[in-house]
CSV table of N, CA, C and O in Angstrom, one decimal:
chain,number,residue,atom,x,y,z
C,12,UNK,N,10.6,28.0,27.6
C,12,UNK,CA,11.2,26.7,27.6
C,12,UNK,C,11.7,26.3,29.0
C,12,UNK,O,11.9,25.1,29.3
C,13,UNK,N,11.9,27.0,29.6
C,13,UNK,CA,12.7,27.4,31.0
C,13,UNK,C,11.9,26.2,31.9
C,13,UNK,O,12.1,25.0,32.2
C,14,UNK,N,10.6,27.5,32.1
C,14,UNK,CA,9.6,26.8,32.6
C,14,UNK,C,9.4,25.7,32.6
C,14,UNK,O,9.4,25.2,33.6
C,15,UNK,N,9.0,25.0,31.4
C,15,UNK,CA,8.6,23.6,31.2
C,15,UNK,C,9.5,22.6,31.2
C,15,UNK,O,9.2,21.4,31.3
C,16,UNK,N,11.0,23.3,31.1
C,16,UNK,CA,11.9,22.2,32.0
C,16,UNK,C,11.7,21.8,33.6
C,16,UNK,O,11.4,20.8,34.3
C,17,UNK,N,11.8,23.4,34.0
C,17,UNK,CA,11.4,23.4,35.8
C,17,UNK,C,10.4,22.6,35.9
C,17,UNK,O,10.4,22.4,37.1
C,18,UNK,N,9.1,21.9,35.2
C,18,UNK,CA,8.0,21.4,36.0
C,18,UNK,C,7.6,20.3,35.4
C,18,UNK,O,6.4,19.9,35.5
C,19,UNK,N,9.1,19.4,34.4
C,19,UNK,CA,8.8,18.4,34.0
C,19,UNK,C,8.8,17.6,34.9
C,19,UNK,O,9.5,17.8,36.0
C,20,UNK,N,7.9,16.1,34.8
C,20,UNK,CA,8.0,15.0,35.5
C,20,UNK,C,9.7,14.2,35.1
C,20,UNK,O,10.6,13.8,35.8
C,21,UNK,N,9.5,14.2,33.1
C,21,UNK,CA,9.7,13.7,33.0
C,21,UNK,C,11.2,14.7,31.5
C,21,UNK,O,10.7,15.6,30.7
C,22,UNK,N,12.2,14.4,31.4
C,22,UNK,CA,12.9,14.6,30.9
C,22,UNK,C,13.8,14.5,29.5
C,22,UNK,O,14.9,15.1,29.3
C,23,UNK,N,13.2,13.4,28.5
C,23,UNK,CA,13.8,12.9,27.6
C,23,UNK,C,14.8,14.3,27.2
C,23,UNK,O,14.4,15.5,27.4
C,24,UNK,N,16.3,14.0,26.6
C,24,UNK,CA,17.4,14.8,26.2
C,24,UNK,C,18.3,13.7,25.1
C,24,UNK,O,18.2,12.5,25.1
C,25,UNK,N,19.0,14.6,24.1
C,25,UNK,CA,19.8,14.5,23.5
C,25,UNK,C,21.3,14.8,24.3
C,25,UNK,O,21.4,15.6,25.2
C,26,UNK,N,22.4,13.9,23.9
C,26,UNK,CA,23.5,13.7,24.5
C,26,UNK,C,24.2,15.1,24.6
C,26,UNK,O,24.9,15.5,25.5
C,27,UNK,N,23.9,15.5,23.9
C,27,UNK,CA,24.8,17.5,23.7
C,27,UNK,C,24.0,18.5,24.3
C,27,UNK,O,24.2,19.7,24.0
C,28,UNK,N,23.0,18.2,25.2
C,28,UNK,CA,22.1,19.2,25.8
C,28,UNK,C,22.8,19.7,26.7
C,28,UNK,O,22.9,18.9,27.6
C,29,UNK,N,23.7,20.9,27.1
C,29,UNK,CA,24.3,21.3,28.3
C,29,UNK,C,23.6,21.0,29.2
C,29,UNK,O,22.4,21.0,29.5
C,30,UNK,N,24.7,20.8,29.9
C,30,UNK,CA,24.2,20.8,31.3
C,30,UNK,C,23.3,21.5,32.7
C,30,UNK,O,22.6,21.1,33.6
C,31,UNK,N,24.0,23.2,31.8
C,31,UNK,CA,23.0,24.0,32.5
C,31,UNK,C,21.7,24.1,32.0
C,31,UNK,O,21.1,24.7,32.9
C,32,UNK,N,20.9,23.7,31.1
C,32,UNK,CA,20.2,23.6,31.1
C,32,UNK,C,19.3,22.2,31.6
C,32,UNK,O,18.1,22.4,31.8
C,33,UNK,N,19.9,20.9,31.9
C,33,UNK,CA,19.9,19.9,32.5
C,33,UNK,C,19.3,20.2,33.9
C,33,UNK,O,18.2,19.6,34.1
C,34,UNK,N,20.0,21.1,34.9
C,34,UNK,CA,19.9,21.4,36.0
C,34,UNK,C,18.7,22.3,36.1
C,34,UNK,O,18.2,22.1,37.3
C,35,UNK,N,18.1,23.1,35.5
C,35,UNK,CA,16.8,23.6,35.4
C,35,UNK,C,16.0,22.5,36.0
C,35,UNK,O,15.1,22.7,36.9
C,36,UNK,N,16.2,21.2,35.5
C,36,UNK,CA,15.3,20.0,35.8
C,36,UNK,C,14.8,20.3,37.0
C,36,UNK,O,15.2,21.4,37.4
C,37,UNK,N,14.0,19.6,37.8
C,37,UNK,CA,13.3,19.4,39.4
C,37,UNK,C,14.4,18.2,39.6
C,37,UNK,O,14.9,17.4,38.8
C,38,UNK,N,14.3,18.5,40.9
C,38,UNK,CA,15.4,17.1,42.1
C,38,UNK,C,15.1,16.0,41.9
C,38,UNK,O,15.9,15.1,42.2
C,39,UNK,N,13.5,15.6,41.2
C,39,UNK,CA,13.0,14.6,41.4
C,39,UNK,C,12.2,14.0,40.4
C,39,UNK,O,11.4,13.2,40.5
C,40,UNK,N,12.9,14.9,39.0
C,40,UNK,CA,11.9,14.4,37.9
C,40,UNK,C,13.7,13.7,37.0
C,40,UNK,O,14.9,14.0,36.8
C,41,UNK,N,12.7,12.7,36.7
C,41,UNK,CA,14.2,11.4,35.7
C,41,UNK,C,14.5,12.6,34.8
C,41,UNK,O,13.7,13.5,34.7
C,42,UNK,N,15.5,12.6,34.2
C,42,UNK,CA,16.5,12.5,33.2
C,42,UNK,C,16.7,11.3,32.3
C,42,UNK,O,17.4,10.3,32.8
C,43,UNK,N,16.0,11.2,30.8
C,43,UNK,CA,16.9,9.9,30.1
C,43,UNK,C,17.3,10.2,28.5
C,43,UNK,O,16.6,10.6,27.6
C,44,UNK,N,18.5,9.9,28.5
C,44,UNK,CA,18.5,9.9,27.6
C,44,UNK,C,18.0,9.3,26.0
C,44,UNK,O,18.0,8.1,25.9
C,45,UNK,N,17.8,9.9,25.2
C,45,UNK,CA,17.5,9.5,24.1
C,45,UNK,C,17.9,8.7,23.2
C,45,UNK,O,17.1,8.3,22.3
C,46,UNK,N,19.3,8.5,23.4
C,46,UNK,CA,20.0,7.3,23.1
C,46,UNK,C,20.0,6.4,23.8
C,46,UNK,O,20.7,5.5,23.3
C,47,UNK,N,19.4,6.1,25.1
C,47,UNK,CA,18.9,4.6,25.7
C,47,UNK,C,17.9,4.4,25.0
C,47,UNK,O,17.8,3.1,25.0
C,48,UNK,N,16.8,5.3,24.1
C,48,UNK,CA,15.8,4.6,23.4
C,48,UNK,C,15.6,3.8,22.6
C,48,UNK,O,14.9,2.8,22.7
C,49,UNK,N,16.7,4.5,21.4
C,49,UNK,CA,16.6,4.1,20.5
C,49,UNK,C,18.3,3.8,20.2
C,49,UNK,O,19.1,4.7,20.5
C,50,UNK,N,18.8,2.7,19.5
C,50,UNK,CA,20.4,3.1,18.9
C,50,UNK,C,20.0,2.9,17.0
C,50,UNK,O,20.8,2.9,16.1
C,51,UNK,N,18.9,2.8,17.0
C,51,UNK,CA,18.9,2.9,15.4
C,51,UNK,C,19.1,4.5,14.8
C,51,UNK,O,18.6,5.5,15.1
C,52,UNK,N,20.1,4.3,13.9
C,52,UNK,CA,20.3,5.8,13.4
C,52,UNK,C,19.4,5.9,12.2
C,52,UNK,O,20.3,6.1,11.4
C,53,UNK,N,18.7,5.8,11.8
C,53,UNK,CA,17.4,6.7,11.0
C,53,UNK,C,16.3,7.3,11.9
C,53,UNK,O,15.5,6.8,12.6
C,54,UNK,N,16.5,9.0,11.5
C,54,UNK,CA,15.9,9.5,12.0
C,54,UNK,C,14.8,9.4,12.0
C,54,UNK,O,14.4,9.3,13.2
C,55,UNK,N,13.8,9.2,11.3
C,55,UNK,CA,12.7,8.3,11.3
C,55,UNK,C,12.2,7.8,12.3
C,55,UNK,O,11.3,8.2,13.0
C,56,UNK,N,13.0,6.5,12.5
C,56,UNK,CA,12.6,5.2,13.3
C,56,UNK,C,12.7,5.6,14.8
C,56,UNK,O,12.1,5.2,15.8
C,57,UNK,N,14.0,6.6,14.7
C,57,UNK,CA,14.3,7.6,16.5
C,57,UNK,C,13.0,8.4,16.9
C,57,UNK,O,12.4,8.1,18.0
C,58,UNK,N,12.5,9.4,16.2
C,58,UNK,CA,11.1,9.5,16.3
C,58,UNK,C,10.7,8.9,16.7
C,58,UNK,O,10.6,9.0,17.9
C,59,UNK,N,10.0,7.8,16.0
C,59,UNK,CA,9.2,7.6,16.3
C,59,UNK,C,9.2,6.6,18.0
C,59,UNK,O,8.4,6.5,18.9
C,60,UNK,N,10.3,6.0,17.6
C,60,UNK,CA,11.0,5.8,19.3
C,60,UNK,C,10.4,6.4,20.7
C,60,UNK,O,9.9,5.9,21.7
C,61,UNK,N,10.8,7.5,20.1
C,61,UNK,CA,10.7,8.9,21.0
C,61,UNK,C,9.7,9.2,21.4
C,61,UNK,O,9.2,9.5,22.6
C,62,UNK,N,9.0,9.1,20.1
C,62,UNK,CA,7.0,9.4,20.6
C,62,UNK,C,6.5,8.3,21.6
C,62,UNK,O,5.9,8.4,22.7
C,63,UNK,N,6.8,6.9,20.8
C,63,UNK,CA,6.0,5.6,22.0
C,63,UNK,C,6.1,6.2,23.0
C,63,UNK,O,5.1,6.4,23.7
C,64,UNK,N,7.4,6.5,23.6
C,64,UNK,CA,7.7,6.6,24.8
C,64,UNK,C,7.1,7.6,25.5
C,64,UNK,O,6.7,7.5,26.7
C,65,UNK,N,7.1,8.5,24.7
C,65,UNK,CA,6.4,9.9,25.2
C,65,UNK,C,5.0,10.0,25.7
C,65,UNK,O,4.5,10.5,26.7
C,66,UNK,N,4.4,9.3,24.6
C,66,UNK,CA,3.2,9.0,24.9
C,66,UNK,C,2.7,7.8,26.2
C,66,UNK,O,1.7,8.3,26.8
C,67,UNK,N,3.0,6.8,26.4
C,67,UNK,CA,3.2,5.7,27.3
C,67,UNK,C,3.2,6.2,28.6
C,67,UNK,O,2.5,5.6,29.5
C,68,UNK,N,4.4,7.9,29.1
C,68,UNK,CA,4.4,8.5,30.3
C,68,UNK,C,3.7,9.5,30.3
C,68,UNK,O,3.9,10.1,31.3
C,69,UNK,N,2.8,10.1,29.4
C,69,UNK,CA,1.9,11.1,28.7
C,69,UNK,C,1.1,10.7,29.5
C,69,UNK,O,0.7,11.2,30.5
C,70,UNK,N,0.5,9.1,28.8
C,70,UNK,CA,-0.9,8.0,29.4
C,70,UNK,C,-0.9,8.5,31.0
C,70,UNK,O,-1.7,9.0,31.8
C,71,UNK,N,0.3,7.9,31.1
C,71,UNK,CA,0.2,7.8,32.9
C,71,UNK,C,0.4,9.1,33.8
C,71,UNK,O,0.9,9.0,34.9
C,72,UNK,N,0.0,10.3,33.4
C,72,UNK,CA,-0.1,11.6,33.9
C,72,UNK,C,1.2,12.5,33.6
C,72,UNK,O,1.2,13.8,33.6
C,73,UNK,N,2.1,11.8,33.5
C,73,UNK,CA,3.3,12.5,33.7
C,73,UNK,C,3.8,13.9,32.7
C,73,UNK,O,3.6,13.9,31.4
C,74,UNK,N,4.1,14.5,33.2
C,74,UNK,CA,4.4,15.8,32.1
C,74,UNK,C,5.9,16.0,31.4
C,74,UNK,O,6.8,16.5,32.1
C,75,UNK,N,6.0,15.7,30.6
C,75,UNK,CA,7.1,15.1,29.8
C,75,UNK,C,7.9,16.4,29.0
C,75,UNK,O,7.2,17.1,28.3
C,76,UNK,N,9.1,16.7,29.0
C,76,UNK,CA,10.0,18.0,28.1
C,76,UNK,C,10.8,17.0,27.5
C,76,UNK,O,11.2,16.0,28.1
C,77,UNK,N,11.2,17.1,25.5
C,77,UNK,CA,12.2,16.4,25.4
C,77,UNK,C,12.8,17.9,24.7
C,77,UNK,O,12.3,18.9,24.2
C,78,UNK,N,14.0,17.3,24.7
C,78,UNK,CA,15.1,18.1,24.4
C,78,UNK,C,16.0,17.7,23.1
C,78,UNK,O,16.9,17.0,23.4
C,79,UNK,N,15.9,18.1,21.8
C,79,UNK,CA,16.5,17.5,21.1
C,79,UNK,C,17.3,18.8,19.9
C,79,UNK,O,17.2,20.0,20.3
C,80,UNK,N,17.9,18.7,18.9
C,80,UNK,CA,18.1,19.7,17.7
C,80,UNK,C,17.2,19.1,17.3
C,80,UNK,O,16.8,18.2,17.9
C,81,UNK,N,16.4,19.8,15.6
C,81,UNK,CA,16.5,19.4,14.3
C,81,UNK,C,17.1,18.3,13.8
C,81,UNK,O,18.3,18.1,13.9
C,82,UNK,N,15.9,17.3,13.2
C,82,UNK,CA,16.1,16.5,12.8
C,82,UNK,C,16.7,16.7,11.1
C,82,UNK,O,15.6,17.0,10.5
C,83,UNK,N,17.7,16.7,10.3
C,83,UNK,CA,17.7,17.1,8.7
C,83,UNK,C,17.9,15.8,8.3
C,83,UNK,O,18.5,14.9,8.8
C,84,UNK,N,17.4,15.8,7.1
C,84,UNK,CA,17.4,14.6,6.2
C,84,UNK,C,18.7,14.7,5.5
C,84,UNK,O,19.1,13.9,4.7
């Protein structure tokens, strides 16, 4: 997991992600959080939030880590 933080372009996270793991990031790859995505609280609809986006900087080469818990119903 280490790894593929170190060589993300791109960073999606959950608000409780420590920080030391934050910093693994590259100097030059964004950070965004996951709650800029989406503020709808059904897990569901956050998903799928999460994926457009993922996918959209996927398209455009970028190599994407998101960081989240388990989702439970």
């Amino acid at each position: 997991i280490a790894r593929a933080i170190e060589t993300a372009d791109i960073v999606f996270h959950e608000d409780h992600i420590a920080e030391d793991i934050l910093t693994l990031a590259r100097r030059d790859a964004t950070l965004i959080p996951i709650g800029c995505i989406s503020l709808d609280e059904n897990p569901a609809n956050k998903r799928e939030s999460i994926h457009q986006q993922t996918k959209i900087f996927a398209r455009q080469g970028f190599n994407i880590v998101t960081l989240t818990q388990p989702i439970t119903h």
